[in-house]
Amino acid sequence: MDQLPGRGEPRQEPQPGLVLALELAGAGLLPDVGGKAANLGELRRAGLPVPAGFCLTTQAYRRTTAPAGLEVIHAELAATAPDDLPALARLAAAARAQVLATDVPADIAEAVRAAYAALGANAPVAVRSSATAEDLPFASFAGQQDTFLNVVGAEAVLAAVRQCWASLWTDRAVSYRATHGISPSTVTLAVVVQQMVDAAVAGVLFTANPVTGRRHEAVIDASPGLGEAVVSGAVNPDHFVVDSATGRILERRTGSKGVAIRPLPGGGTERIDQSGSGSQPCLVDAQILALERLGRRAEVHFGAPQDLEWAIDGGGVAWLTQSRPITTLYPLPELPRSRDGTRVYLCFSLAQGLTRPLTPMGLAGFRLIASSVARAAQFEVPVPHDGPPPYVQAGQRMFVDLTPVVRSALGQAIVPRVFDVMEARSAAVLRRLFADPRFSVTSRSPWRVLRHAGPVAARARVPEALLRAVFRPEAALRRVERFGERFRAALVVPAGSTPVQRLDHVERILGQELFPVVPNILPLPAVGFALLAAAGRLLGPGAGPGALQPVLRGLPHNVTTEMDLALWQLASAIRADAGSAAVFEGAVFDETGVPGLVRRYRARELPAVVQSGIANFLGRYGHRAVAEIDLGMPRWSDDPTHILGVLANYLRLKDPGQAPDRLFSKAARDAESQVERLAAAARERGRLRAALVRAALKRTRMFAGLRELPKYHIVEALGAVRGQLRAIGTELAATGSITEADDVFFLDLVEVREGLAGRHLHRVAEERREAYAQELGRRHIPRVLLSDGTEPEALQAARAEGGSAGVLTGTPASAGTVTAAARVILEPQGAHLEPGEILVAPSTDPGWTPLFLTAGGLVMEMGGPNSHGAVVAREYGIPAVVGVPEATSRIITGQSVTLDGAAGTVEPGGRPD
């Protein structure tokens, strides 16, 4: 027995499960009523003003379409690649035709007629699609299915219902679901039939600002007539921004509102030209604030910011006609209640060149590492497994609370300069925050910093290391080598260790062994770059712009370039062996090429040169990976597909003169010659000055390459930890605590210990896998995020473009000019880069660098002149520009691009053929 509100006595449903009164729909019935109906039902039950109506459930859709044979189309869609748009469109059209050709069963038609009659004779209604994969927390699917307005009469409602069912298979809906990995067989459609609001004015309301991310700002767009004019983009609406905390209207912008959509008396709608109707806003302040309050009530009910559609009828009553979560907002960090005021959070993941989320175990590992850093600096860490107080997580990425740094005079002086060379766009965001009165300086003394940094420096004997680097550089290098040997020895787990002992070993590495790597090694490259700057001052302006940059090319002691060149040497050995070269002929990186090589490698079936060469390479560098700071990411030794793909790409380089090892050797010789030229130039100002310049630059070349060594050792340790965790995962899977061994990476360290004690963790791992898979689709990650949701970079004016129209600007990273075809690569696994192409990437870490060897140039959306990608690009002598906003979306693969690494500009040319 269901009752439709305000329309008579309870009635008997003709067929149970076919029709529900709208307020009986809710989140618990999502599979039956779809997202739109569930949300509207929630609002009605919460007492918000939602027009009466009913929902035709998914059972009706399944019953009607069962004879249509959609299962075959489902299977074909599931087997079709998301980017194969013609095939998706063909299958979508076939599905629509089958749905429309199927008769509606008589009992379903009668159920619709009866429910419609309860709304009133010939009541005008809106008929809206409500998909089960719609208005979800991770994908709103807004506008993917059809809506029909001002439908009058039962037969017209039935016709509109059929059209709604068919719209589940529009091209855009099918493509959207394929992109989001939603199985076609799991998606069904409910239909909402709802009384029409004869709207005087209507529009949309966001309870948080979708542009800036501010959670305390409501944004309202409004236009006369039905809201379809605003939703469809047919008008330039009035625009209002309200401060939800104070009730103050922050922004008013009157739109042209040139078109109004009005209902026709017999059904349907018409467009009315309003171009001469004047420029007065269509809402008064009281209506604006009333809408904001309605939106806030909806947000409180759902527990998340909402995107609502609303209408105000001729009597001035406001109605809500739709609600969905705002899926584009970046999640806020989970904050302890003790943190008052607005906080500043820096995305540490992005600072490490990592755009993808971290697995739960990757996050757990870094919480323990961060705790060890904080404790070494004598900060209190109540629960090390939770991380230190400055550490927070949002969107499965790492953030650091920089508020004390931003409000410190020393922090404002130093931190932006560090980011100038690491991640220039973050530096610009931070500098603009300094002008915000909320972050005015409250600490002017450096004592607090020295009190925490001093013990760390003393324990690692940093002052001694700095002096040794200047006066006994060879001894400094030997000390670093000995440290590396001791560090590797500490990573070995005793044979026969139990799973619990292995976990103890993991926590010892993460909590004790890792942090000393940085203070024991980093002083040497710091000295190298400091001496480079000192040489520049000794030389004065007479040396000319860019004179020092060639000194940094072909640097020795760089483990990343050594790795890349070792892989190139293996490619050279394969090319020299006819049988090995034949294996790679035509083996481009696709489903039939390199994966086949991987299978043969694992079966030990490749020619000896290839088999032993890859094994030797992985024996030394197999701990590395793309996104390698994440414990959950497979290492190259786990999956050598990427390495074999890079080898296949290397073998496409035919010009001996472009061989990377030759170019690297030439770069090293040129750098040494530049040192002598600069010393000779300094001799004109005295022999002592010349000797100092030569000594400084020699030490720069000796130490600057060590910049990559701390991360190399850290990743070595993470690789060892991952190996132990996989062994533990195998044990947990064998005892039934988890389903498969790799589920261990979707737990944290505390949960793993509980699993070893007998706790079943299947559901935890499964839910974490689903959440991680959803977060992988997020492209936009804020560099800096405020605790109220504001993304400061979104507030800043777009960077002025210099030169000719369309020129992209960034930070100069490696001098040189090149014009070539661009290749946009978002993930390096499976990437195919033709020799000489310009690599365009969101960011890079050492896992990307094998691609650098044959690239003609590099463009990155992130980074600074001393970020990882910039350093390696300079060493290889390829032009590079970093920190180019939206480079991967504004440049198209195949497009001709002119890159000027000294000017920091990228000029796109024509589109690809």
Short mmCIF file of N, CA and C in Angstrom, two decimals, residues 360 396 739 743 746-747 751 759 761-775:
data_model
loop_
_atom_site.label_atom_id
_atom_site.label_comp_id
_atom_site.label_asym_id
_atom_site.label_seq_id
_atom_site.Cartn_x
_atom_site.Cartn_y
_atom_site.Cartn_z
N PRO A 360 46.23 2.18 0.22
CA PRO A 360 46.18 2.31 1.69
C PRO A 360 47.49 1.93 2.36
N GLN A 396 43.00 10.29 -0.89
CA GLN A 396 44.01 9.23 -0.92
C GLN A 396 45.37 9.76 -1.37
N THR A 739 41.60 -12.40 0.57
CA THR A 739 41.29 -13.25 -0.58
C THR A 739 42.53 -13.59 -1.39
N ASP A 743 45.98 -8.23 -1.69
CA ASP A 743 45.03 -7.49 -0.85
C ASP A 743 45.73 -6.84 0.33
N PHE A 746 45.96 -3.14 0.40
CA PHE A 746 44.75 -2.36 0.61
C PHE A 746 44.33 -2.39 2.08
N LEU A 747 45.31 -2.73 2.92
CA LEU A 747 45.18 -2.64 4.37
C LEU A 747 46.23 -1.68 4.88
N GLU A 751 46.13 -3.12 10.64
CA GLU A 751 45.20 -4.16 10.19
C GLU A 751 45.92 -5.45 9.81
N ARG A 759 42.06 -11.89 12.41
CA ARG A 759 40.93 -11.10 11.95
C ARG A 759 40.71 -11.30 10.46
N LEU A 761 39.65 -9.90 6.93
CA LEU A 761 39.75 -8.55 6.37
C LEU A 761 39.31 -8.49 4.91
N HIS A 762 38.52 -9.48 4.48
CA HIS A 762 38.10 -9.51 3.08
C HIS A 762 37.33 -8.24 2.71
N ARG A 763 36.32 -7.91 3.51
CA ARG A 763 35.46 -6.76 3.18
C ARG A 763 36.25 -5.46 3.19
N VAL A 764 37.14 -5.30 4.15
CA VAL A 764 37.96 -4.07 4.23
C VAL A 764 38.77 -3.90 2.96
N ALA A 765 39.46 -4.97 2.54
CA ALA A 765 40.30 -4.88 1.33
C ALA A 765 39.45 -4.61 0.10
N GLU A 766 38.30 -5.26 0.01
CA GLU A 766 37.44 -5.08 -1.16
C GLU A 766 36.94 -3.65 -1.26
N GLU A 767 36.48 -3.08 -0.15
CA GLU A 767 36.00 -1.69 -0.16
C GLU A 767 37.12 -0.73 -0.49
N ARG A 768 38.31 -1.00 0.03
CA ARG A 768 39.45 -0.11 -0.26
C ARG A 768 39.84 -0.19 -1.73
N ARG A 769 39.78 -1.37 -2.31
CA ARG A 769 40.08 -1.50 -3.74
C ARG A 769 39.11 -0.67 -4.58
N GLU A 770 37.82 -0.74 -4.23
CA GLU A 770 36.81 0.00 -4.98
C GLU A 770 37.05 1.50 -4.84
N ALA A 771 37.34 1.97 -3.63
CA ALA A 771 37.57 3.40 -3.42
C ALA A 771 38.82 3.86 -4.18
N TYR A 772 39.85 3.04 -4.19
CA TYR A 772 41.08 3.38 -4.90
C TYR A 772 40.84 3.45 -6.40
N ALA A 773 40.09 2.48 -6.93
CA ALA A 773 39.80 2.48 -8.36
C ALA A 773 39.01 3.72 -8.76
N GLN A 774 38.10 4.15 -7.92
CA GLN A 774 37.33 5.36 -8.22
C GLN A 774 38.23 6.59 -8.20
N GLU A 775 39.13 6.66 -7.23
CA GLU A 775 39.99 7.84 -7.10
C GLU A 775 41.02 7.91 -8.23
#
